[in-house]
């Protein structure tokens, strides 16, 4: 059973589109969400002169969420993580928002933030929700096992804080709880099998229902020929996935999340379709039939 969490969100500028300071009960960490426009106004905040980790967030030219993860220690001139973020304003690559993670007691040194930068970067890559702009893997540093345990706890809290602020960059498509559900209750997993009239291939795919929607799983077969009747957004997504080799040799090479079963099925089949009927559990019961039983 998961216990509830008490988050405190402080609207520094009195508006939801401004700066947000986030704290969590029994956590010494501190998070700031700062729009680009407000960075200069944040210079006098003392906790942003500390060491910390930052995320530069925006969408790329393809409309995909993108993140750059960096870190900074307190410098001899007294400047810290915010000063490093301000230096990025000169970069050619634009970003619209920043999330800064630091502590309420200024307890991070160079070793700690190097470890956090490395772990956050690798978690973002593994999760696959955002395009990660870091060119090289950051140095993980050398921490004791006691310090590693402490920092991993900081990371777990940070994942929740980022999620509350609206960024699921560190949240996997399938949480540990949902993976357990899939293992123990097979009906959480659904299958699609249909002979394609376009390619004459038997298209077989699988997906998992989560609290966010429907995750089509890696290695699912994908009909590569588009029908004339296909949602435009799905057609564009399929085209992009082919260009990025996320659809390769008729198979999906990564997990993809959809907010409805019909969009998930349309992506697989390349056509407009009713996903509530297409997706079936291992006993052949359709998603629609299962939902009727659950209601």
PDB file of C-alpha atoms in Angstrom:
ATOM      1  CA  UNK A   1       0.000   0.000   0.000  1.00  0.00           C
ATOM      2  CA  UNK A   2       1.411   3.401  -1.031  1.00  0.00           C
ATOM      3  CA  UNK A   3       1.287   6.111   1.625  1.00  0.00           C
ATOM      4  CA  UNK A   4       0.084   9.614   0.799  1.00  0.00           C
ATOM      5  CA  UNK A   5       2.552  12.453   0.362  1.00  0.00           C
ATOM      6  CA  UNK A   6       2.195  16.089   1.436  1.00  0.00           C
ATOM      7  CA  UNK A   7       3.628  18.549  -1.111  1.00  0.00           C
ATOM      8  CA  UNK A   8       3.815  22.293  -0.608  1.00  0.00           C
ATOM      9  CA  UNK A   9       3.707  24.446  -3.754  1.00  0.00           C
ATOM     10  CA  UNK A  10       4.469  28.130  -3.227  1.00  0.00           C
ATOM     11  CA  UNK A  11       3.578  30.471  -6.108  1.00  0.00           C
ATOM     12  CA  UNK A  12       6.363  33.010  -5.692  1.00  0.00           C
ATOM     13  CA  UNK A  13       4.816  35.500  -8.106  1.00  0.00           C
ATOM     14  CA  UNK A  14       1.214  34.780  -7.153  1.00  0.00           C
ATOM     15  CA  UNK A  15       0.371  33.150 -10.484  1.00  0.00           C
ATOM     16  CA  UNK A  16       0.519  29.598 -11.806  1.00  0.00           C
ATOM     17  CA  UNK A  17       2.552  30.654 -14.851  1.00  0.00           C
ATOM     18  CA  UNK A  18       5.269  32.186 -12.663  1.00  0.00           C
ATOM     19  CA  UNK A  19       7.907  30.670 -10.414  1.00  0.00           C
ATOM     20  CA  UNK A  20       6.976  27.731  -8.200  1.00  0.00           C
ATOM     21  CA  UNK A  21       8.874  26.568  -5.132  1.00  0.00           C
ATOM     22  CA  UNK A  22       8.164  22.969  -4.121  1.00  0.00           C
ATOM     23  CA  UNK A  23       8.919  21.266  -0.820  1.00  0.00           C
ATOM     24  CA  UNK A  24       7.851  17.934   0.608  1.00  0.00           C
ATOM     25  CA  UNK A  25       7.266  16.871   4.200  1.00  0.00           C
ATOM     26  CA  UNK A  26      10.257  15.029   5.705  1.00  0.00           C
ATOM     27  CA  UNK A  27      12.485  15.854   2.706  1.00  0.00           C
ATOM     28  CA  UNK A  28      15.472  18.189   2.920  1.00  0.00           C
ATOM     29  CA  UNK A  29      15.371  18.760  -0.822  1.00  0.00           C
ATOM     30  CA  UNK A  30      14.058  21.838  -2.560  1.00  0.00           C
ATOM     31  CA  UNK A  31      12.802  22.299  -6.118  1.00  0.00           C
ATOM     32  CA  UNK A  32      12.169  25.394  -8.200  1.00  0.00           C
ATOM     33  CA  UNK A  33      10.262  25.598 -11.463  1.00  0.00           C
ATOM     34  CA  UNK A  34      11.329  28.804 -13.192  1.00  0.00           C
ATOM     35  CA  UNK A  35      10.140  30.075 -16.584  1.00  0.00           C
ATOM     36  CA  UNK A  36      12.947  31.547 -18.702  1.00  0.00           C
ATOM     37  CA  UNK A  37      11.449  35.040 -18.351  1.00  0.00           C
ATOM     38  CA  UNK A  38      11.876  34.914 -14.548  1.00  0.00           C
ATOM     39  CA  UNK A  39      15.499  33.746 -14.370  1.00  0.00           C
ATOM     40  CA  UNK A  40      16.992  37.228 -14.005  1.00  0.00           C
ATOM     41  CA  UNK A  41      14.457  38.040 -11.264  1.00  0.00           C
ATOM     42  CA  UNK A  42      15.670  35.015  -9.283  1.00  0.00           C
ATOM     43  CA  UNK A  43      19.278  36.163  -8.817  1.00  0.00           C
ATOM     44  CA  UNK A  44      18.785  37.320  -5.228  1.00  0.00           C
ATOM     45  CA  UNK A  45      17.391  34.032  -3.951  1.00  0.00           C
ATOM     46  CA  UNK A  46      20.061  32.671  -1.630  1.00  0.00           C
ATOM     47  CA  UNK A  47      19.124  28.998  -1.991  1.00  0.00           C
ATOM     48  CA  UNK A  48      19.757  29.266  -5.756  1.00  0.00           C
ATOM     49  CA  UNK A  49      23.359  30.277  -5.006  1.00  0.00           C
ATOM     50  CA  UNK A  50      23.922  26.792  -3.615  1.00  0.00           C
ATOM     51  CA  UNK A  51      25.127  23.674  -5.417  1.00  0.00           C
ATOM     52  CA  UNK A  52      22.461  21.792  -7.322  1.00  0.00           C
ATOM     53  CA  UNK A  53      21.206  19.982 -10.396  1.00  0.00           C
ATOM     54  CA  UNK A  54      19.141  21.659 -13.116  1.00  0.00           C
ATOM     55  CA  UNK A  55      16.960  20.597 -16.040  1.00  0.00           C
ATOM     56  CA  UNK A  56      16.527  22.817 -19.103  1.00  0.00           C
ATOM     57  CA  UNK A  57      13.165  21.909 -20.632  1.00  0.00           C
ATOM     58  CA  UNK A  58      11.531  22.660 -23.963  1.00  0.00           C
ATOM     59  CA  UNK A  59      10.061  21.012 -27.065  1.00  0.00           C
ATOM     60  CA  UNK A  60      12.178  20.403 -30.167  1.00  0.00           C
ATOM     61  CA  UNK A  61      11.239  21.201 -33.769  1.00  0.00           C
ATOM     62  CA  UNK A  62       9.274  17.926 -33.956  1.00  0.00           C
ATOM     63  CA  UNK A  63       7.153  18.850 -30.946  1.00  0.00           C
ATOM     64  CA  UNK A  64       8.897  16.289 -28.721  1.00  0.00           C
ATOM     65  CA  UNK A  65       9.701  17.007 -25.084  1.00  0.00           C
ATOM     66  CA  UNK A  66      13.408  17.658 -24.673  1.00  0.00           C
ATOM     67  CA  UNK A  67      15.663  18.054 -21.633  1.00  0.00           C
ATOM     68  CA  UNK A  68      19.250  18.935 -20.837  1.00  0.00           C
ATOM     69  CA  UNK A  69      20.500  17.927 -17.380  1.00  0.00           C
ATOM     70  CA  UNK A  70      23.412  19.725 -15.732  1.00  0.00           C
ATOM     71  CA  UNK A  71      24.891  20.595 -12.364  1.00  0.00           C
ATOM     72  CA  UNK A  72      26.871  23.339 -10.670  1.00  0.00           C
ATOM     73  CA  UNK A  73      28.711  23.850  -7.407  1.00  0.00           C
ATOM     74  CA  UNK A  74      28.983  27.061  -5.435  1.00  0.00           C
ATOM     75  CA  UNK A  75      31.804  29.149  -6.918  1.00  0.00           C
ATOM     76  CA  UNK A  76      34.373  31.286  -5.121  1.00  0.00           C
ATOM     77  CA  UNK A  77      32.380  34.396  -6.040  1.00  0.00           C
ATOM     78  CA  UNK A  78      29.402  33.000  -4.132  1.00  0.00           C
ATOM     79  CA  UNK A  79      27.371  32.138  -7.207  1.00  0.00           C
ATOM     80  CA  UNK A  80      25.873  28.678  -7.638  1.00  0.00           C
ATOM     81  CA  UNK A  81      23.430  26.669  -9.713  1.00  0.00           C
ATOM     82  CA  UNK A  82      21.327  29.606 -10.952  1.00  0.00           C
ATOM     83  CA  UNK A  83      24.443  31.391 -12.231  1.00  0.00           C
ATOM     84  CA  UNK A  84      25.259  28.318 -14.332  1.00  0.00           C
ATOM     85  CA  UNK A  85      21.709  28.253 -15.709  1.00  0.00           C
ATOM     86  CA  UNK A  86      21.968  31.936 -16.650  1.00  0.00           C
ATOM     87  CA  UNK A  87      25.065  31.115 -18.705  1.00  0.00           C
ATOM     88  CA  UNK A  88      22.872  28.862 -20.866  1.00  0.00           C
ATOM     89  CA  UNK A  89      20.866  31.900 -21.992  1.00  0.00           C
ATOM     90  CA  UNK A  90      23.713  32.568 -24.427  1.00  0.00           C
ATOM     91  CA  UNK A  91      23.414  29.095 -25.987  1.00  0.00           C
ATOM     92  CA  UNK A  92      22.024  28.658 -29.473  1.00  0.00           C
ATOM     93  CA  UNK A  93      19.684  25.977 -28.145  1.00  0.00           C
ATOM     94  CA  UNK A  94      16.554  27.545 -26.678  1.00  0.00           C
ATOM     95  CA  UNK A  95      14.794  26.379 -23.515  1.00  0.00           C
ATOM     96  CA  UNK A  96      11.557  27.699 -22.062  1.00  0.00           C
ATOM     97  CA  UNK A  97      11.637  26.480 -18.456  1.00  0.00           C
ATOM     98  CA  UNK A  98      14.106  25.324 -15.836  1.00  0.00           C
ATOM     99  CA  UNK A  99      13.725  23.019 -12.863  1.00  0.00           C
ATOM    100  CA  UNK A 100      16.421  23.367 -10.210  1.00  0.00           C
ATOM    101  CA  UNK A 101      16.956  20.740  -7.511  1.00  0.00           C
ATOM    102  CA  UNK A 102      18.953  21.698  -4.439  1.00  0.00           C
ATOM    103  CA  UNK A 103      18.672  21.313  -0.648  1.00  0.00           C
ATOM    104  CA  UNK A 104      17.316  23.352   2.219  1.00  0.00           C
ATOM    105  CA  UNK A 105      20.575  22.950   4.162  1.00  0.00           C
ATOM    106  CA  UNK A 106      23.169  23.443   1.375  1.00  0.00           C
ATOM    107  CA  UNK A 107      24.497  19.914   1.907  1.00  0.00           C
ATOM    108  CA  UNK A 108      25.558  19.049  -1.652  1.00  0.00           C
ATOM    109  CA  UNK A 109      29.221  19.063  -2.580  1.00  0.00           C
ATOM    110  CA  UNK A 110      30.898  18.296  -5.932  1.00  0.00           C
ATOM    111  CA  UNK A 111      30.751  14.526  -5.361  1.00  0.00           C
ATOM    112  CA  UNK A 112      27.031  14.506  -4.597  1.00  0.00           C
ATOM    113  CA  UNK A 113      25.945  16.617  -7.550  1.00  0.00           C
ATOM    114  CA  UNK A 114      28.159  14.661  -9.964  1.00  0.00           C
ATOM    115  CA  UNK A 115      26.454  11.472  -8.822  1.00  0.00           C
ATOM    116  CA  UNK A 116      22.994  13.031  -9.146  1.00  0.00           C
ATOM    117  CA  UNK A 117      23.699  14.461 -12.607  1.00  0.00           C
ATOM    118  CA  UNK A 118      24.828  11.039 -13.823  1.00  0.00           C
ATOM    119  CA  UNK A 119      21.883   9.189 -12.314  1.00  0.00           C
ATOM    120  CA  UNK A 120      19.254  11.685 -13.471  1.00  0.00           C
ATOM    121  CA  UNK A 121      20.657  11.628 -17.008  1.00  0.00           C
ATOM    122  CA  UNK A 122      20.621   7.841 -17.186  1.00  0.00           C
ATOM    123  CA  UNK A 123      17.145   7.591 -15.659  1.00  0.00           C
ATOM    124  CA  UNK A 124      15.822  10.070 -18.244  1.00  0.00           C
ATOM    125  CA  UNK A 125      17.407   8.017 -21.034  1.00  0.00           C
ATOM    126  CA  UNK A 126      15.979   4.753 -19.675  1.00  0.00           C
ATOM    127  CA  UNK A 127      12.510   6.237 -19.226  1.00  0.00           C
ATOM    128  CA  UNK A 128      12.417   7.503 -22.804  1.00  0.00           C
ATOM    129  CA  UNK A 129       9.725  10.154 -22.332  1.00  0.00           C
ATOM    130  CA  UNK A 130      12.033  13.063 -23.197  1.00  0.00           C
ATOM    131  CA  UNK A 131      14.779  13.488 -25.760  1.00  0.00           C
ATOM    132  CA  UNK A 132      17.941  13.909 -23.668  1.00  0.00           C
ATOM    133  CA  UNK A 133      20.339  16.493 -25.114  1.00  0.00           C
ATOM    134  CA  UNK A 134      23.360  15.547 -23.001  1.00  0.00           C
ATOM    135  CA  UNK A 135      26.069  14.546 -25.459  1.00  0.00           C
ATOM    136  CA  UNK A 136      28.264  12.595 -23.049  1.00  0.00           C
ATOM    137  CA  UNK A 137      27.462  10.557 -19.970  1.00  0.00           C
ATOM    138  CA  UNK A 138      28.332  12.678 -16.909  1.00  0.00           C
ATOM    139  CA  UNK A 139      30.981  11.356 -14.534  1.00  0.00           C
ATOM    140  CA  UNK A 140      29.311   9.538 -11.651  1.00  0.00           C
ATOM    141  CA  UNK A 141      32.073  10.341  -9.181  1.00  0.00           C
ATOM    142  CA  UNK A 142      33.032   8.185  -6.216  1.00  0.00           C
ATOM    143  CA  UNK A 143      30.565   8.020  -3.328  1.00  0.00           C
ATOM    144  CA  UNK A 144      30.430   5.724  -0.318  1.00  0.00           C
ATOM    145  CA  UNK A 145      27.634   3.186  -0.067  1.00  0.00           C
ATOM    146  CA  UNK A 146      26.115   5.209   2.776  1.00  0.00           C
ATOM    147  CA  UNK A 147      26.102   8.366   0.666  1.00  0.00           C
ATOM    148  CA  UNK A 148      24.778   6.440  -2.348  1.00  0.00           C
ATOM    149  CA  UNK A 149      21.806   5.247  -0.296  1.00  0.00           C
ATOM    150  CA  UNK A 150      21.121   8.818   0.823  1.00  0.00           C
ATOM    151  CA  UNK A 151      21.332  10.179  -2.722  1.00  0.00           C
ATOM    152  CA  UNK A 152      19.097   7.447  -4.140  1.00  0.00           C
ATOM    153  CA  UNK A 153      16.463   8.473  -1.606  1.00  0.00           C
ATOM    154  CA  UNK A 154      16.842  12.077  -2.811  1.00  0.00           C
ATOM    155  CA  UNK A 155      16.328  10.845  -6.376  1.00  0.00           C
ATOM    156  CA  UNK A 156      13.112   8.998  -5.486  1.00  0.00           C
ATOM    157  CA  UNK A 157      11.655  12.106  -3.867  1.00  0.00           C
ATOM    158  CA  UNK A 158      12.819  14.221  -6.818  1.00  0.00           C
ATOM    159  CA  UNK A 159      10.929  11.969  -9.232  1.00  0.00           C
ATOM    160  CA  UNK A 160       7.713  12.694  -7.349  1.00  0.00           C
ATOM    161  CA  UNK A 161       8.411  16.411  -7.134  1.00  0.00           C
ATOM    162  CA  UNK A 162       9.098  16.662 -10.874  1.00  0.00           C
ATOM    163  CA  UNK A 163       5.881  14.752 -11.538  1.00  0.00           C
ATOM    164  CA  UNK A 164       3.875  17.119  -9.339  1.00  0.00           C
ATOM    165  CA  UNK A 165       5.391  20.061 -11.228  1.00  0.00           C
ATOM    166  CA  UNK A 166       4.174  18.515 -14.475  1.00  0.00           C
ATOM    167  CA  UNK A 167       7.323  16.787 -15.739  1.00  0.00           C
ATOM    168  CA  UNK A 168       7.321  12.981 -15.992  1.00  0.00           C
ATOM    169  CA  UNK A 169      10.878  12.933 -17.308  1.00  0.00           C
ATOM    170  CA  UNK A 170      11.943  10.388 -14.655  1.00  0.00           C
ATOM    171  CA  UNK A 171       8.699   8.391 -14.463  1.00  0.00           C
ATOM    172  CA  UNK A 172       8.741   5.099 -16.423  1.00  0.00           C
ATOM    173  CA  UNK A 173       5.793   4.215 -18.636  1.00  0.00           C
ATOM    174  CA  UNK A 174       5.235   1.238 -16.348  1.00  0.00           C
ATOM    175  CA  UNK A 175       5.780   1.863 -12.649  1.00  0.00           C
ATOM    176  CA  UNK A 176       7.044  -0.898 -10.363  1.00  0.00           C
ATOM    177  CA  UNK A 177       3.513  -1.349  -9.028  1.00  0.00           C
ATOM    178  CA  UNK A 178       2.087  -1.703 -12.532  1.00  0.00           C
ATOM    179  CA  UNK A 179       4.800  -4.224 -13.454  1.00  0.00           C
ATOM    180  CA  UNK A 180       3.764  -6.324 -10.461  1.00  0.00           C
ATOM    181  CA  UNK A 181       0.130  -6.062 -11.550  1.00  0.00           C
ATOM    182  CA  UNK A 182       1.068  -7.248 -15.030  1.00  0.00           C
ATOM    183  CA  UNK A 183       2.913 -10.239 -13.588  1.00  0.00           C
ATOM    184  CA  UNK A 184       0.146 -11.179 -11.171  1.00  0.00           C
ATOM    185  CA  UNK A 185      -2.980 -10.226 -13.122  1.00  0.00           C
ATOM    186  CA  UNK A 186      -2.525 -11.093 -16.771  1.00  0.00           C
ATOM    187  CA  UNK A 187      -5.750  -9.364 -17.823  1.00  0.00           C
ATOM    188  CA  UNK A 188      -3.909  -6.034 -17.391  1.00  0.00           C
ATOM    189  CA  UNK A 189      -2.110  -7.010 -20.594  1.00  0.00           C
ATOM    190  CA  UNK A 190      -3.976  -6.941 -23.898  1.00  0.00           C
ATOM    191  CA  UNK A 191      -3.314  -8.378 -27.322  1.00  0.00           C
ATOM    192  CA  UNK A 192      -4.245  -7.459 -30.872  1.00  0.00           C
ATOM    193  CA  UNK A 193      -4.137  -9.950 -33.739  1.00  0.00           C
ATOM    194  CA  UNK A 194      -5.487  -9.210 -37.201  1.00  0.00           C
ATOM    195  CA  UNK A 195      -4.746 -10.244 -40.779  1.00  0.00           C
ATOM    196  CA  UNK A 196      -3.989  -7.088 -42.742  1.00  0.00           C
ATOM    197  CA  UNK A 197      -5.804  -6.653 -46.043  1.00  0.00           C
ATOM    198  CA  UNK A 198      -3.127  -4.183 -47.132  1.00  0.00           C
ATOM    199  CA  UNK A 199       0.034  -6.230 -46.612  1.00  0.00           C
ATOM    200  CA  UNK A 200      -1.563  -9.666 -46.122  1.00  0.00           C
ATOM    201  CA  UNK A 201       0.518 -10.002 -42.940  1.00  0.00           C
ATOM    202  CA  UNK A 202      -0.762 -11.216 -39.589  1.00  0.00           C
ATOM    203  CA  UNK A 203      -0.272  -8.188 -37.336  1.00  0.00           C
ATOM    204  CA  UNK A 204       0.229  -9.099 -33.680  1.00  0.00           C
ATOM    205  CA  UNK A 205       0.807  -6.546 -30.939  1.00  0.00           C
ATOM    206  CA  UNK A 206       0.487  -6.258 -27.182  1.00  0.00           C
ATOM    207  CA  UNK A 207      -0.187  -3.402 -24.802  1.00  0.00           C
ATOM    208  CA  UNK A 208      -0.595  -2.760 -21.104  1.00  0.00           C
ATOM    209  CA  UNK A 209      -3.297  -0.603 -19.555  1.00  0.00           C
ATOM    210  CA  UNK A 210      -1.826   1.867 -17.041  1.00  0.00           C
ATOM    211  CA  UNK A 211      -3.195   4.804 -15.082  1.00  0.00           C
ATOM    212  CA  UNK A 212      -1.925   7.083 -17.883  1.00  0.00           C
ATOM    213  CA  UNK A 213      -3.383   5.201 -20.822  1.00  0.00           C
ATOM    214  CA  UNK A 214      -2.224   2.315 -23.005  1.00  0.00           C
ATOM    215  CA  UNK A 215       1.423   1.388 -23.550  1.00  0.00           C
ATOM    216  CA  UNK A 216       2.088  -0.494 -26.792  1.00  0.00           C
ATOM    217  CA  UNK A 217       5.031  -2.745 -26.036  1.00  0.00           C
ATOM    218  CA  UNK A 218       8.372  -3.045 -27.758  1.00  0.00           C
ATOM    219  CA  UNK A 219       8.549  -5.763 -30.479  1.00  0.00           C
ATOM    220  CA  UNK A 220       4.860  -5.390 -31.322  1.00  0.00           C
ATOM    221  CA  UNK A 221       4.270  -5.884 -35.045  1.00  0.00           C
ATOM    222  CA  UNK A 222       3.226  -2.748 -36.929  1.00  0.00           C
ATOM    223  CA  UNK A 223       1.365  -2.580 -40.251  1.00  0.00           C
ATOM    224  CA  UNK A 224       3.641  -0.309 -42.280  1.00  0.00           C
ATOM    225  CA  UNK A 225       1.079   0.647 -44.952  1.00  0.00           C
ATOM    226  CA  UNK A 226      -1.240   3.508 -44.024  1.00  0.00           C
ATOM    227  CA  UNK A 227      -4.941   3.293 -44.799  1.00  0.00           C
ATOM    228  CA  UNK A 228      -6.730   6.297 -46.282  1.00  0.00           C
ATOM    229  CA  UNK A 229      -8.883   6.356 -43.142  1.00  0.00           C
ATOM    230  CA  UNK A 230      -6.317   7.053 -40.420  1.00  0.00           C
ATOM    231  CA  UNK A 231      -6.266   9.838 -37.805  1.00  0.00           C
ATOM    232  CA  UNK A 232      -3.874  12.557 -38.936  1.00  0.00           C
ATOM    233  CA  UNK A 233      -2.020  12.632 -35.609  1.00  0.00           C
ATOM    234  CA  UNK A 234      -1.443   8.866 -35.804  1.00  0.00           C
ATOM    235  CA  UNK A 235      -0.305   9.087 -39.426  1.00  0.00           C
ATOM    236  CA  UNK A 236       2.233  11.761 -38.490  1.00  0.00           C
ATOM    237  CA  UNK A 237       3.429   9.756 -35.491  1.00  0.00           C
ATOM    238  CA  UNK A 238       3.906   6.625 -37.607  1.00  0.00           C
ATOM    239  CA  UNK A 239       5.867   8.623 -40.187  1.00  0.00           C
ATOM    240  CA  UNK A 240       8.100  10.077 -37.487  1.00  0.00           C
ATOM    241  CA  UNK A 241       8.653   6.661 -35.876  1.00  0.00           C
ATOM    242  CA  UNK A 242       9.686   5.182 -39.223  1.00  0.00           C
ATOM    243  CA  UNK A 243      12.137   8.030 -39.812  1.00  0.00           C
ATOM    244  CA  UNK A 244      13.627   7.533 -36.332  1.00  0.00           C
ATOM    245  CA  UNK A 245      13.738   3.731 -36.791  1.00  0.00           C
ATOM    246  CA  UNK A 246      11.339   3.343 -33.880  1.00  0.00           C
ATOM    247  CA  UNK A 247       9.382   1.265 -36.386  1.00  0.00           C
ATOM    248  CA  UNK A 248      11.936  -0.996 -38.056  1.00  0.00           C
ATOM    249  CA  UNK A 249      11.336  -4.081 -40.175  1.00  0.00           C
ATOM    250  CA  UNK A 250       7.677  -3.990 -39.222  1.00  0.00           C
ATOM    251  CA  UNK A 251       8.306  -3.960 -35.464  1.00  0.00           C
ATOM    252  CA  UNK A 252       8.182  -1.330 -32.743  1.00  0.00           C
ATOM    253  CA  UNK A 253      11.626  -0.798 -31.198  1.00  0.00           C
ATOM    254  CA  UNK A 254      10.449   1.022 -28.042  1.00  0.00           C
ATOM    255  CA  UNK A 255       7.402   1.357 -25.790  1.00  0.00           C
ATOM    256  CA  UNK A 256       4.862   4.018 -26.788  1.00  0.00           C
ATOM    257  CA  UNK A 257       2.127   5.533 -24.631  1.00  0.00           C
ATOM    258  CA  UNK A 258      -1.315   6.424 -26.019  1.00  0.00           C
ATOM    259  CA  UNK A 259      -4.169   8.085 -24.164  1.00  0.00           C
ATOM    260  CA  UNK A 260      -6.836   5.828 -25.664  1.00  0.00           C
ATOM    261  CA  UNK A 261      -7.086   2.185 -26.793  1.00  0.00           C
ATOM    262  CA  UNK A 262      -8.329   3.277 -30.223  1.00  0.00           C
ATOM    263  CA  UNK A 263      -5.288   5.466 -30.853  1.00  0.00           C
ATOM    264  CA  UNK A 264      -3.047   2.594 -29.758  1.00  0.00           C
ATOM    265  CA  UNK A 265      -4.800   0.198 -32.148  1.00  0.00           C
ATOM    266  CA  UNK A 266      -4.819   2.757 -34.974  1.00  0.00           C
ATOM    267  CA  UNK A 267      -1.064   3.166 -34.592  1.00  0.00           C
ATOM    268  CA  UNK A 268      -0.547  -0.604 -34.842  1.00  0.00           C
ATOM    269  CA  UNK A 269      -2.931  -1.168 -37.764  1.00  0.00           C
ATOM    270  CA  UNK A 270      -2.412   2.078 -39.665  1.00  0.00           C
ATOM    271  CA  UNK A 271      -6.127   2.767 -39.840  1.00  0.00           C
ATOM    272  CA  UNK A 272      -9.149   4.134 -37.985  1.00  0.00           C
ATOM    273  CA  UNK A 273     -10.408   1.414 -35.666  1.00  0.00           C
ATOM    274  CA  UNK A 274     -12.218   0.704 -32.389  1.00  0.00           C
ATOM    275  CA  UNK A 275      -9.537  -0.209 -29.881  1.00  0.00           C
ATOM    276  CA  UNK A 276     -12.048  -1.236 -27.225  1.00  0.00           C
ATOM    277  CA  UNK A 277     -12.968  -4.132 -29.504  1.00  0.00           C
ATOM    278  CA  UNK A 278      -9.540  -4.784 -31.053  1.00  0.00           C
ATOM    279  CA  UNK A 279      -7.647  -5.278 -27.791  1.00  0.00           C
ATOM    280  CA  UNK A 280      -8.385  -8.551 -25.987  1.00  0.00           C
ATOM    281  CA  UNK A 281      -7.042 -10.216 -22.872  1.00  0.00           C
ATOM    282  CA  UNK A 282      -5.475 -13.680 -22.902  1.00  0.00           C
ATOM    283  CA  UNK A 283      -8.931 -15.263 -22.622  1.00  0.00           C
ATOM    284  CA  UNK A 284     -10.215 -13.451 -25.703  1.00  0.00           C
ATOM    285  CA  UNK A 285     -12.388 -10.997 -23.794  1.00  0.00           C
ATOM    286  CA  UNK A 286     -12.406  -7.536 -25.360  1.00  0.00           C
ATOM    287  CA  UNK A 287     -11.435  -4.422 -23.455  1.00  0.00           C
ATOM    288  CA  UNK A 288     -15.021  -3.199 -23.855  1.00  0.00           C
ATOM    289  CA  UNK A 289     -16.386  -6.361 -22.233  1.00  0.00           C
ATOM    290  CA  UNK A 290     -13.918  -6.070 -19.349  1.00  0.00           C
ATOM    291  CA  UNK A 291     -14.775  -2.420 -18.761  1.00  0.00           C
ATOM    292  CA  UNK A 292     -18.468  -3.305 -18.675  1.00  0.00           C
ATOM    293  CA  UNK A 293     -17.720  -5.895 -15.994  1.00  0.00           C
ATOM    294  CA  UNK A 294     -15.666  -3.393 -13.996  1.00  0.00           C
ATOM    295  CA  UNK A 295     -18.380  -0.708 -14.055  1.00  0.00           C
TER     296      UNK A 295
END
